[in-house]
Short mmCIF file of C-alpha atoms in Angstrom, two decimals:
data_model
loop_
_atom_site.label_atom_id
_atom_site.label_comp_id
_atom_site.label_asym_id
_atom_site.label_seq_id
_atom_site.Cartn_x
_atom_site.Cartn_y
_atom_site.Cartn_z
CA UNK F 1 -32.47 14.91 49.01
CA UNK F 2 -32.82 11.55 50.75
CA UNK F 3 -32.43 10.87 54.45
CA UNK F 4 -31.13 8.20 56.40
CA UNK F 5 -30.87 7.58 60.26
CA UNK F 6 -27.15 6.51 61.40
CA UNK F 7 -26.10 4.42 64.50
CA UNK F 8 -22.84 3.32 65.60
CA UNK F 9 -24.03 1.22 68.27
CA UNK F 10 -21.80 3.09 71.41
CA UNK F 11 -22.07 1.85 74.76
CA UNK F 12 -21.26 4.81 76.85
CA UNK F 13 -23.07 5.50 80.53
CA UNK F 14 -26.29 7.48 80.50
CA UNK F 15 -24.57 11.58 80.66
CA UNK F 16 -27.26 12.38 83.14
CA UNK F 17 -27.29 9.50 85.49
CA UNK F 18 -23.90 7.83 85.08
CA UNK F 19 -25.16 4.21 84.86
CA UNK F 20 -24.79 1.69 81.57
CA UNK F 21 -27.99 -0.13 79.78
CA UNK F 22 -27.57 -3.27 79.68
CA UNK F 23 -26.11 -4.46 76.27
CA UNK F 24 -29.42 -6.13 75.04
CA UNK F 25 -31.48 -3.27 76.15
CA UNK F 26 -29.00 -1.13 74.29
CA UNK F 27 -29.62 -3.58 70.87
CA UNK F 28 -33.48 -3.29 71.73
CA UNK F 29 -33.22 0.67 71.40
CA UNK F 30 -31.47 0.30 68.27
CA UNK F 31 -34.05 -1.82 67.09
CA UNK F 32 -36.93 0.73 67.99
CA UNK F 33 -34.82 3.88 66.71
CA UNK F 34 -34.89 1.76 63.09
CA UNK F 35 -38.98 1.11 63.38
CA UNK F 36 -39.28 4.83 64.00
CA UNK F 37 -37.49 5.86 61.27
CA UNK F 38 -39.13 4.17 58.57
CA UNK F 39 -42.70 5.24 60.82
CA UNK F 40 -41.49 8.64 60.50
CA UNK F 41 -40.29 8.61 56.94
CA UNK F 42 -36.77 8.44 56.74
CA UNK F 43 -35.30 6.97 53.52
CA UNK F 44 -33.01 4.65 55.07
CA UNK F 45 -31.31 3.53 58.45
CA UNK F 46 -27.42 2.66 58.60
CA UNK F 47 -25.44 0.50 61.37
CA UNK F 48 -21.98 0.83 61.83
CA UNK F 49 -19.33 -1.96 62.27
CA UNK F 50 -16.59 -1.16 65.19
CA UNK F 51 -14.50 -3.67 66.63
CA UNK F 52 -13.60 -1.26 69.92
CA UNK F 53 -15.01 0.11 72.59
CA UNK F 54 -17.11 2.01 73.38
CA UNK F 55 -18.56 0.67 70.18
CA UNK F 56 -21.27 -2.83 70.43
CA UNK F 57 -21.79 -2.50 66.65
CA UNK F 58 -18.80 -5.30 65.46
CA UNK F 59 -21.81 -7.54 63.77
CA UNK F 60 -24.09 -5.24 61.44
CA UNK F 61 -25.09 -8.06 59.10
CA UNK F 62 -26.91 -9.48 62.25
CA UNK F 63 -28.45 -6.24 63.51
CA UNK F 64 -29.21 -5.76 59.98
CA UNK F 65 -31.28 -8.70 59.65
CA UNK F 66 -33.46 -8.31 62.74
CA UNK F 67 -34.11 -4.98 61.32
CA UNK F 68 -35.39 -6.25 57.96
CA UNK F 69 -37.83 -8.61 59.62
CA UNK F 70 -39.11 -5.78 61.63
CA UNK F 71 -39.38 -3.10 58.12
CA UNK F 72 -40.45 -3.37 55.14
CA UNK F 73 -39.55 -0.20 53.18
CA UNK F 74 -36.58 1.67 54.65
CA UNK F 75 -33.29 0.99 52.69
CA UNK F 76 -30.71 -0.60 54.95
CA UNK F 77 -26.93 0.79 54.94
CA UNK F 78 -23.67 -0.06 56.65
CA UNK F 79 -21.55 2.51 57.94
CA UNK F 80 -18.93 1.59 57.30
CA UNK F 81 -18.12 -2.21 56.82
CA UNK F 82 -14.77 -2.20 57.43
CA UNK F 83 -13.27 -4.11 54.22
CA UNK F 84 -9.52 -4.00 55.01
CA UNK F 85 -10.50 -5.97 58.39
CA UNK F 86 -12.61 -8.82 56.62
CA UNK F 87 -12.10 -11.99 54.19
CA UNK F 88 -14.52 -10.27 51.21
CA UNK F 89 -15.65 -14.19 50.59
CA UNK F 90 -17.18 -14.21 53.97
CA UNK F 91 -18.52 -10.38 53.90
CA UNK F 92 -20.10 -11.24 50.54
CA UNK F 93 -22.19 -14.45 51.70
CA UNK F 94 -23.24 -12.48 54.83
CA UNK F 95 -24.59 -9.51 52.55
CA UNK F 96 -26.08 -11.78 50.11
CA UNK F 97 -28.16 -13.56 52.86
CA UNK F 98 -28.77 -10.31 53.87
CA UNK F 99 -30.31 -8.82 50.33
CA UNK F 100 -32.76 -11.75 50.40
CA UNK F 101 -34.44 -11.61 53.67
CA UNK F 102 -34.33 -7.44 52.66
CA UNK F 103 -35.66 -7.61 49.96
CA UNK F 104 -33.10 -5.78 48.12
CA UNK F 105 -33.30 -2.99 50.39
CA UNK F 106 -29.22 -3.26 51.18
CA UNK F 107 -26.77 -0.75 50.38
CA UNK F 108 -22.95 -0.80 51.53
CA UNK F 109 -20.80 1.80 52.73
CA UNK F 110 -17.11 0.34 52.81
CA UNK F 111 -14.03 2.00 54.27
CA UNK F 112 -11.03 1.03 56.00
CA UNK F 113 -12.42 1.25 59.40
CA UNK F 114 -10.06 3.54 62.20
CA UNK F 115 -8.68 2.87 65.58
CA UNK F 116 -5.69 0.69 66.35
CA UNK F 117 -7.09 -1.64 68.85
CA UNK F 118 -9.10 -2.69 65.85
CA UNK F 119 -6.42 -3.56 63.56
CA UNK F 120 -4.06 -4.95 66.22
CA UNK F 121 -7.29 -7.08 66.93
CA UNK F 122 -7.22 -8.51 63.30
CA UNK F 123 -3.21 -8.06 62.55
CA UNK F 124 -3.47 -5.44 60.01
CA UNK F 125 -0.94 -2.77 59.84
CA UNK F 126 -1.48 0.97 59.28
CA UNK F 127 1.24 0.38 56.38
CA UNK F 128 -1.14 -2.66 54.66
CA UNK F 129 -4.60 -1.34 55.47
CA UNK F 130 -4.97 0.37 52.52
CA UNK F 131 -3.92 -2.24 49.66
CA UNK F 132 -6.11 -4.65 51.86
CA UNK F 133 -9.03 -2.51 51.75
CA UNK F 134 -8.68 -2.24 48.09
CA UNK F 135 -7.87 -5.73 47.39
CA UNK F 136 -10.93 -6.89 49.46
CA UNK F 137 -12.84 -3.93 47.74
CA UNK F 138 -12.35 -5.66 44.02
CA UNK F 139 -12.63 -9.17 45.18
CA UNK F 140 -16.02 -8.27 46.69
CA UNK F 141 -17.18 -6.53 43.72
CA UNK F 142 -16.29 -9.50 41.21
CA UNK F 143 -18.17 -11.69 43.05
CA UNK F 144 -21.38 -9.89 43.74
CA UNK F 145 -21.42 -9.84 39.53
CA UNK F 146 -20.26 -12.98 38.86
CA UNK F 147 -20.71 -16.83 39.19
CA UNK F 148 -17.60 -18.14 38.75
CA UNK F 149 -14.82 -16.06 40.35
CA UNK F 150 -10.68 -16.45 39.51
CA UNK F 151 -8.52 -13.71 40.99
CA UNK F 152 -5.20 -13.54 42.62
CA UNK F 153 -4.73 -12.36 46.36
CA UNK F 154 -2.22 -11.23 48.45
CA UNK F 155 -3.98 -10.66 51.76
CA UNK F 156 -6.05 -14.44 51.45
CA UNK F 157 -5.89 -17.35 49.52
CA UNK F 158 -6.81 -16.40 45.96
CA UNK F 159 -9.80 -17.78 43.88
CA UNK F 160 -9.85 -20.57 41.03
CA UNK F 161 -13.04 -20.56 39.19
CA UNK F 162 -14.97 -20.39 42.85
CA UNK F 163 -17.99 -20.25 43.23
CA UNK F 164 -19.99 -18.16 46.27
CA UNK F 165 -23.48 -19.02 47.35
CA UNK F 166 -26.12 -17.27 47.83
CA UNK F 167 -26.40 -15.78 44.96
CA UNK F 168 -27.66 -12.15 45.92
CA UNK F 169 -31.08 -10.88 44.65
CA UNK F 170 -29.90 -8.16 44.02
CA UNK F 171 -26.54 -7.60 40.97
CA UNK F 172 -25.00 -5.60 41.93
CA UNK F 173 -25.38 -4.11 45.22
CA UNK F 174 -24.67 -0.53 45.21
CA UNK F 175 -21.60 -0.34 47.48
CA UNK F 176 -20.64 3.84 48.80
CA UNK F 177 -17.10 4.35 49.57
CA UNK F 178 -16.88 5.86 53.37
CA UNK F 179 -14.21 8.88 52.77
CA UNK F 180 -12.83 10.37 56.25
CA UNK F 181 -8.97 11.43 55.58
CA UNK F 182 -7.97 9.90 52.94
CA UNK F 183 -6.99 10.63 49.33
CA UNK F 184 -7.16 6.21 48.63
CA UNK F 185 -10.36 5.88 49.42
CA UNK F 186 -11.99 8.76 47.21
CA UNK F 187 -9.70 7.41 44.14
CA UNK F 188 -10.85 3.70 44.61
CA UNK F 189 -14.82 5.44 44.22
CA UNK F 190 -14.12 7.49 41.59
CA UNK F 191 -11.99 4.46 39.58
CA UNK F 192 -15.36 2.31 39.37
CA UNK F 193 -17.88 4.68 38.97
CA UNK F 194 -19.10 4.28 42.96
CA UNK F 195 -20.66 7.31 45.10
CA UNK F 196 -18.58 8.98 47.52
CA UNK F 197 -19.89 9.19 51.40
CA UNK F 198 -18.04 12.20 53.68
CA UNK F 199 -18.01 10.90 57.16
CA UNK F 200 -17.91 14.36 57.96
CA UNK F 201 -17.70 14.04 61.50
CA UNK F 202 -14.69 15.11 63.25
CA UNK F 203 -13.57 17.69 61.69
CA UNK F 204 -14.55 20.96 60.35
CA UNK F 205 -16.16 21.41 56.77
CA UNK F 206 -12.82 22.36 54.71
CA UNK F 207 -10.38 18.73 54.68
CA UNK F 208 -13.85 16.76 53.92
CA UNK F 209 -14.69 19.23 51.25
CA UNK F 210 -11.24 19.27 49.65
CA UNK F 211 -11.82 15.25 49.58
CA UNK F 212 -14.98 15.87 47.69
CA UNK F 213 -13.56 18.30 45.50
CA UNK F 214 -10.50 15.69 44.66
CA UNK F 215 -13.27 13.04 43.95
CA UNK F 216 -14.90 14.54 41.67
CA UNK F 217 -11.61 15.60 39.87
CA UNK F 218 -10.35 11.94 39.90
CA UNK F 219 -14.52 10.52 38.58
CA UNK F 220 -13.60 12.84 35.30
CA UNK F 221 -10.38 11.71 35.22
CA UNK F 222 -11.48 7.98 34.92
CA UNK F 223 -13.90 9.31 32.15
CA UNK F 224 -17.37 8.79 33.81
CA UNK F 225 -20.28 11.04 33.50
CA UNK F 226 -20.44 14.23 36.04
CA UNK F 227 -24.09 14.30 35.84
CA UNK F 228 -24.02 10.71 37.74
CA UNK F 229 -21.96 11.53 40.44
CA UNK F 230 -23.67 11.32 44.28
CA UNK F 231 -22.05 11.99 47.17
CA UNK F 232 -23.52 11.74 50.76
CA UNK F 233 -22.52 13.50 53.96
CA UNK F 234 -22.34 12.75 57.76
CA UNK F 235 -23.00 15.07 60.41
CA UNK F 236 -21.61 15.03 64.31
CA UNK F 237 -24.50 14.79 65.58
CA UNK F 238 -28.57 15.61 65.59
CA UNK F 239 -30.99 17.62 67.38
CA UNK F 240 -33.89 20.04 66.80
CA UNK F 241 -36.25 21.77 68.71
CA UNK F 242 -38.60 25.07 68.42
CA UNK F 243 -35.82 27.34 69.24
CA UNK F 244 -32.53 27.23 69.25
CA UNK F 245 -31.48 27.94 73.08
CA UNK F 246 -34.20 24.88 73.87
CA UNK F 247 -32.07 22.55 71.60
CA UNK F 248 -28.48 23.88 72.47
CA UNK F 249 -29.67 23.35 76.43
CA UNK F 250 -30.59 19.83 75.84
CA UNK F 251 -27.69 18.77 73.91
CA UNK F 252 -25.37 19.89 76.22
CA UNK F 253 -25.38 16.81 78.74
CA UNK F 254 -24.71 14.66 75.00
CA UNK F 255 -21.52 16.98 74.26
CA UNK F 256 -20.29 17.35 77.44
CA UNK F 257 -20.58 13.33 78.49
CA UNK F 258 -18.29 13.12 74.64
CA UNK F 259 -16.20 15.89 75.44
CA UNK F 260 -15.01 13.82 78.81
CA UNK F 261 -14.63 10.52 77.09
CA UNK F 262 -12.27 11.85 74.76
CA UNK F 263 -10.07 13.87 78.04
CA UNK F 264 -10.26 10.40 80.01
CA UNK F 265 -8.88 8.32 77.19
CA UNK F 266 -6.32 11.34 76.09
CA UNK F 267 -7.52 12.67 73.20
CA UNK F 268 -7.84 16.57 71.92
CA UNK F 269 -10.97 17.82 71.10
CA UNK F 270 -11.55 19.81 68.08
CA UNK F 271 -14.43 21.34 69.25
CA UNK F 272 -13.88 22.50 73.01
CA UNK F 273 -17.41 24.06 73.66
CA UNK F 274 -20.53 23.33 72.88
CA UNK F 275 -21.00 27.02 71.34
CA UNK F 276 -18.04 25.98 69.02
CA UNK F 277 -19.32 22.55 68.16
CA UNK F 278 -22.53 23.86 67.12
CA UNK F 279 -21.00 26.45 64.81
CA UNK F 280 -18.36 25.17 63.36
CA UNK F 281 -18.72 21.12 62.94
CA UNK F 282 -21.44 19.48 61.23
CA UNK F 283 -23.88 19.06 64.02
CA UNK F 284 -27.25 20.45 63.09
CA UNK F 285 -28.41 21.51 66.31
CA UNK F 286 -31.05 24.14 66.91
CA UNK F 287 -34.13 25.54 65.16
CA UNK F 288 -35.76 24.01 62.20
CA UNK F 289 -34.47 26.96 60.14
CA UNK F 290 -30.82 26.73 61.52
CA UNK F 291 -30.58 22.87 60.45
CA UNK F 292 -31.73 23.62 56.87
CA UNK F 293 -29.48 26.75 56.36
CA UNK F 294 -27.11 24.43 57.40
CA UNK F 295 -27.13 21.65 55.47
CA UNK F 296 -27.74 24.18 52.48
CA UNK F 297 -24.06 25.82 53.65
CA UNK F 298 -22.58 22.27 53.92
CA UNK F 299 -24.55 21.57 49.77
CA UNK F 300 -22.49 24.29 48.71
CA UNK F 301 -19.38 22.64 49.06
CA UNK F 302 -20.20 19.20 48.99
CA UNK F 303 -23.15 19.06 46.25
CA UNK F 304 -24.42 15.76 48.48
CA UNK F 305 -28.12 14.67 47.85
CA UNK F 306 -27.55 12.59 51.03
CA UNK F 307 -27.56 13.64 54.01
CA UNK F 308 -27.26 10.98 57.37
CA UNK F 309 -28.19 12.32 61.04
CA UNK F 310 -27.33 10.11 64.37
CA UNK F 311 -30.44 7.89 65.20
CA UNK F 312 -28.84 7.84 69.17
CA UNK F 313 -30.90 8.88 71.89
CA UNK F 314 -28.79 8.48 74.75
CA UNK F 315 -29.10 11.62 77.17
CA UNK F 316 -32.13 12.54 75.77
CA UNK F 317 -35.55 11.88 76.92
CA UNK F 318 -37.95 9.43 74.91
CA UNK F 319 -40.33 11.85 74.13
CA UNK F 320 -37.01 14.45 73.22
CA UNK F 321 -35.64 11.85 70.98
CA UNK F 322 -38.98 11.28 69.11
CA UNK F 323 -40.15 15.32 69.20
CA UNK F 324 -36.82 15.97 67.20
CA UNK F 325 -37.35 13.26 64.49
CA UNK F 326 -41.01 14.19 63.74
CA UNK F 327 -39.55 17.68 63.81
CA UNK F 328 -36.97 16.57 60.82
CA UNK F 329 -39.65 15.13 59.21
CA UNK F 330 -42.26 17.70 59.38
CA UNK F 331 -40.34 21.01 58.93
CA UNK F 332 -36.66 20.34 58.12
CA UNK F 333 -36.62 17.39 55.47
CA UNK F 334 -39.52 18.97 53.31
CA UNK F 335 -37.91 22.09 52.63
CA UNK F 336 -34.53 20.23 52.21
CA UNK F 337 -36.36 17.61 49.98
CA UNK F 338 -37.51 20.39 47.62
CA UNK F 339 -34.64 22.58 47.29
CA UNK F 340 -31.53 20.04 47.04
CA UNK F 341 -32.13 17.11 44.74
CA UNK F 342 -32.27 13.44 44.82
CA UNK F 343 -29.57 10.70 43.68
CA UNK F 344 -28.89 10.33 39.88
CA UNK F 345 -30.94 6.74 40.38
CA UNK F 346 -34.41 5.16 41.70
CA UNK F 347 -33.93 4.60 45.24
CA UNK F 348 -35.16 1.23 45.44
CA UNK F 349 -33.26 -2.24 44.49
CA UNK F 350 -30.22 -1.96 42.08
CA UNK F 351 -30.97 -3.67 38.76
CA UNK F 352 -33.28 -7.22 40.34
CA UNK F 353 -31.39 -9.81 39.68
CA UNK F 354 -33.22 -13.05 37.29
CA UNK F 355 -34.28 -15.82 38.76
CA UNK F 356 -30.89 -18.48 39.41
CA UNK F 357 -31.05 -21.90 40.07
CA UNK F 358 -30.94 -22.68 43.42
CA UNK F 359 -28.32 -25.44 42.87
CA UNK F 360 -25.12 -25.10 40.27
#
């Protein structure tokens, strides 16, 4: 099983002490939180792209890139780039740059994105967001694999034998479809052959597991090989300490601070105590052995190999924040590494591309 560390980027006020980083301090911490995780051994780090608040993370090719300068092994994910919001010309050239100064350490997670405020931002329509997310989805994909591009568009001007530079190193990028709700997104993945990635988050384990269950339905369906399927899977959120009353009584400030932004901005928790949250969502909170029989409940109905855990910090001490990680590493991912097995492919760069000329 491979590991990666997850940030969305929110901007929320400290839970303890009420007050708000400032926004580069808050980009700085994310930068740190990525440098630890490769320290520590995590297989890969993932920023999210939101174009709401309480969310800072609407530019992940950027963050992205100031990570890669500051790494030089862990695999760099989005999570999710929101396809149905972007012109897939301009995604592509940001995500080729972004290969090269890698490395060909970039993977994509794509998805539809969520929230209105988002798609009134960008004039897309629940009704449309799906065909544009799918439309942006295949133009994308042609032109990461080829040189010369023609393809008709509804939702931008379409292509005539057009050409998009950089080149990326590496052909193709492996792109992961982001599944949440929806039966669209898991068909798209399964139609080309593409992993799967649960979000996983809000709900509990049965409507994510159903999707997962449909995917791999729809991946025989389209005639590809079960034994190359991978799926990954979110989880609400991370912590781990030597027992589990020490970790439930530290995460409570975390929970409780998310459990009142949801009441101030009107929305109904699924999970209205902490006791609840850590039993029945996908939070793996408590004891090192409570986090691995955990995930191992979640492997049973998912079959995932990957596995993401929040890389935030906020409401936690430094020295909290790194004493769980090193505790993942040293006595939760080992097991977990042993027992559940890796994706069907190397995880390093998807097929290195040959050298291309640098002009056409």
């Amino acid at each position: 099983m491979k590991f990666l560390a997850i940030t969305l980027i929110t901007h929320f006020p400290d839970p303890v002490t009420g007050e708000y980083q400032p926004t580069g301090e808050r980009f700085r911490e994310v930068l740190d939180n990525a440098v630890l995780a490769e320290e520590l051994g995590f297989d890969g780090f993932g920023v999210g792209e939101r174009h709401e608040r309480p969310f800072i993370s609407s530019s992940p090719p950027v963050v992205l890139s100031h990570i890669a300068a500051l790494t030089s092994r862990i695999r760099l994910f989005t999570a999710v780039t929101t396809l149905s919001l972007l012109d897939p010309v301009r995604a592509y050239e940001d995500y080729a740059t972004l290969d090269h100064l890698s490395g060909g350490r970039l993977e994509l997670i794509i998805g539809k994105g969520n929230g209105s405020a988002q798609r009134e931002l960008f004039q897309v329509t629940p009704e449309d967001q799906w065909d544009r997310n799918a439309e942006s989805y295949e133009l994308f994909r042609q032109i990461w694999r080829n040189g010369k591009v023609t393809a008709e568009a509804k939702f931008r001007p379409s292509l005539h034998d057009a050409e998009v530079w950089p080149r990326p190193l590496q052909r193709p990028v492996r792109v992961w479809h982001g599944s949440a709700t929806s039966r669209e997104s898991v068909d798209l993945a399964a139609r080309y052959g593409d992993p799967l990635f649960s979000a996983n988050v809000t709900n509990p384990i049965e409507p994510y597991a159903e999707l997962v269950r449909y995917y791999r339905e729809r991946w025989e369906h389209y005639g590809h090989d079960p034994a190359a399927i991978a799926v990954g899977a979110g989880s609400a959120g991370y912590y781990a300490a030597r027992t589990s009353q020490e970790a439930v009584s530290a995460y409570r400030p975390l929970f409780e601070a998310q459990l009142g932004f949801l009441k101030q901005h009107g929305l109904e928790p699924v999970f209205t105590s902490l006791e609840d949250f850590v039993e029945r969502s996908s939070a793996l909170i408590g004891s090192p052995q409570q986090v691995i029989e955990k995930v191992h409940r979640y492997h049973e109905q998912f079959g995932h190999t990957v596995q993401h855990i929040r890389a935030e910090a906020s409401g936690l001490t430094e020295s909290q924040h790194r004493d769980s990680l090193e505790l993942f590493q040293s006595e939760i991912a080992p097991v977990l590494r042993r027992e559940i097995p890796d994706p069907p492919w190397p995880w390093a760069p998807v097929d290195p591309a040959e050298p291309v000329p640098t002009t056409p």
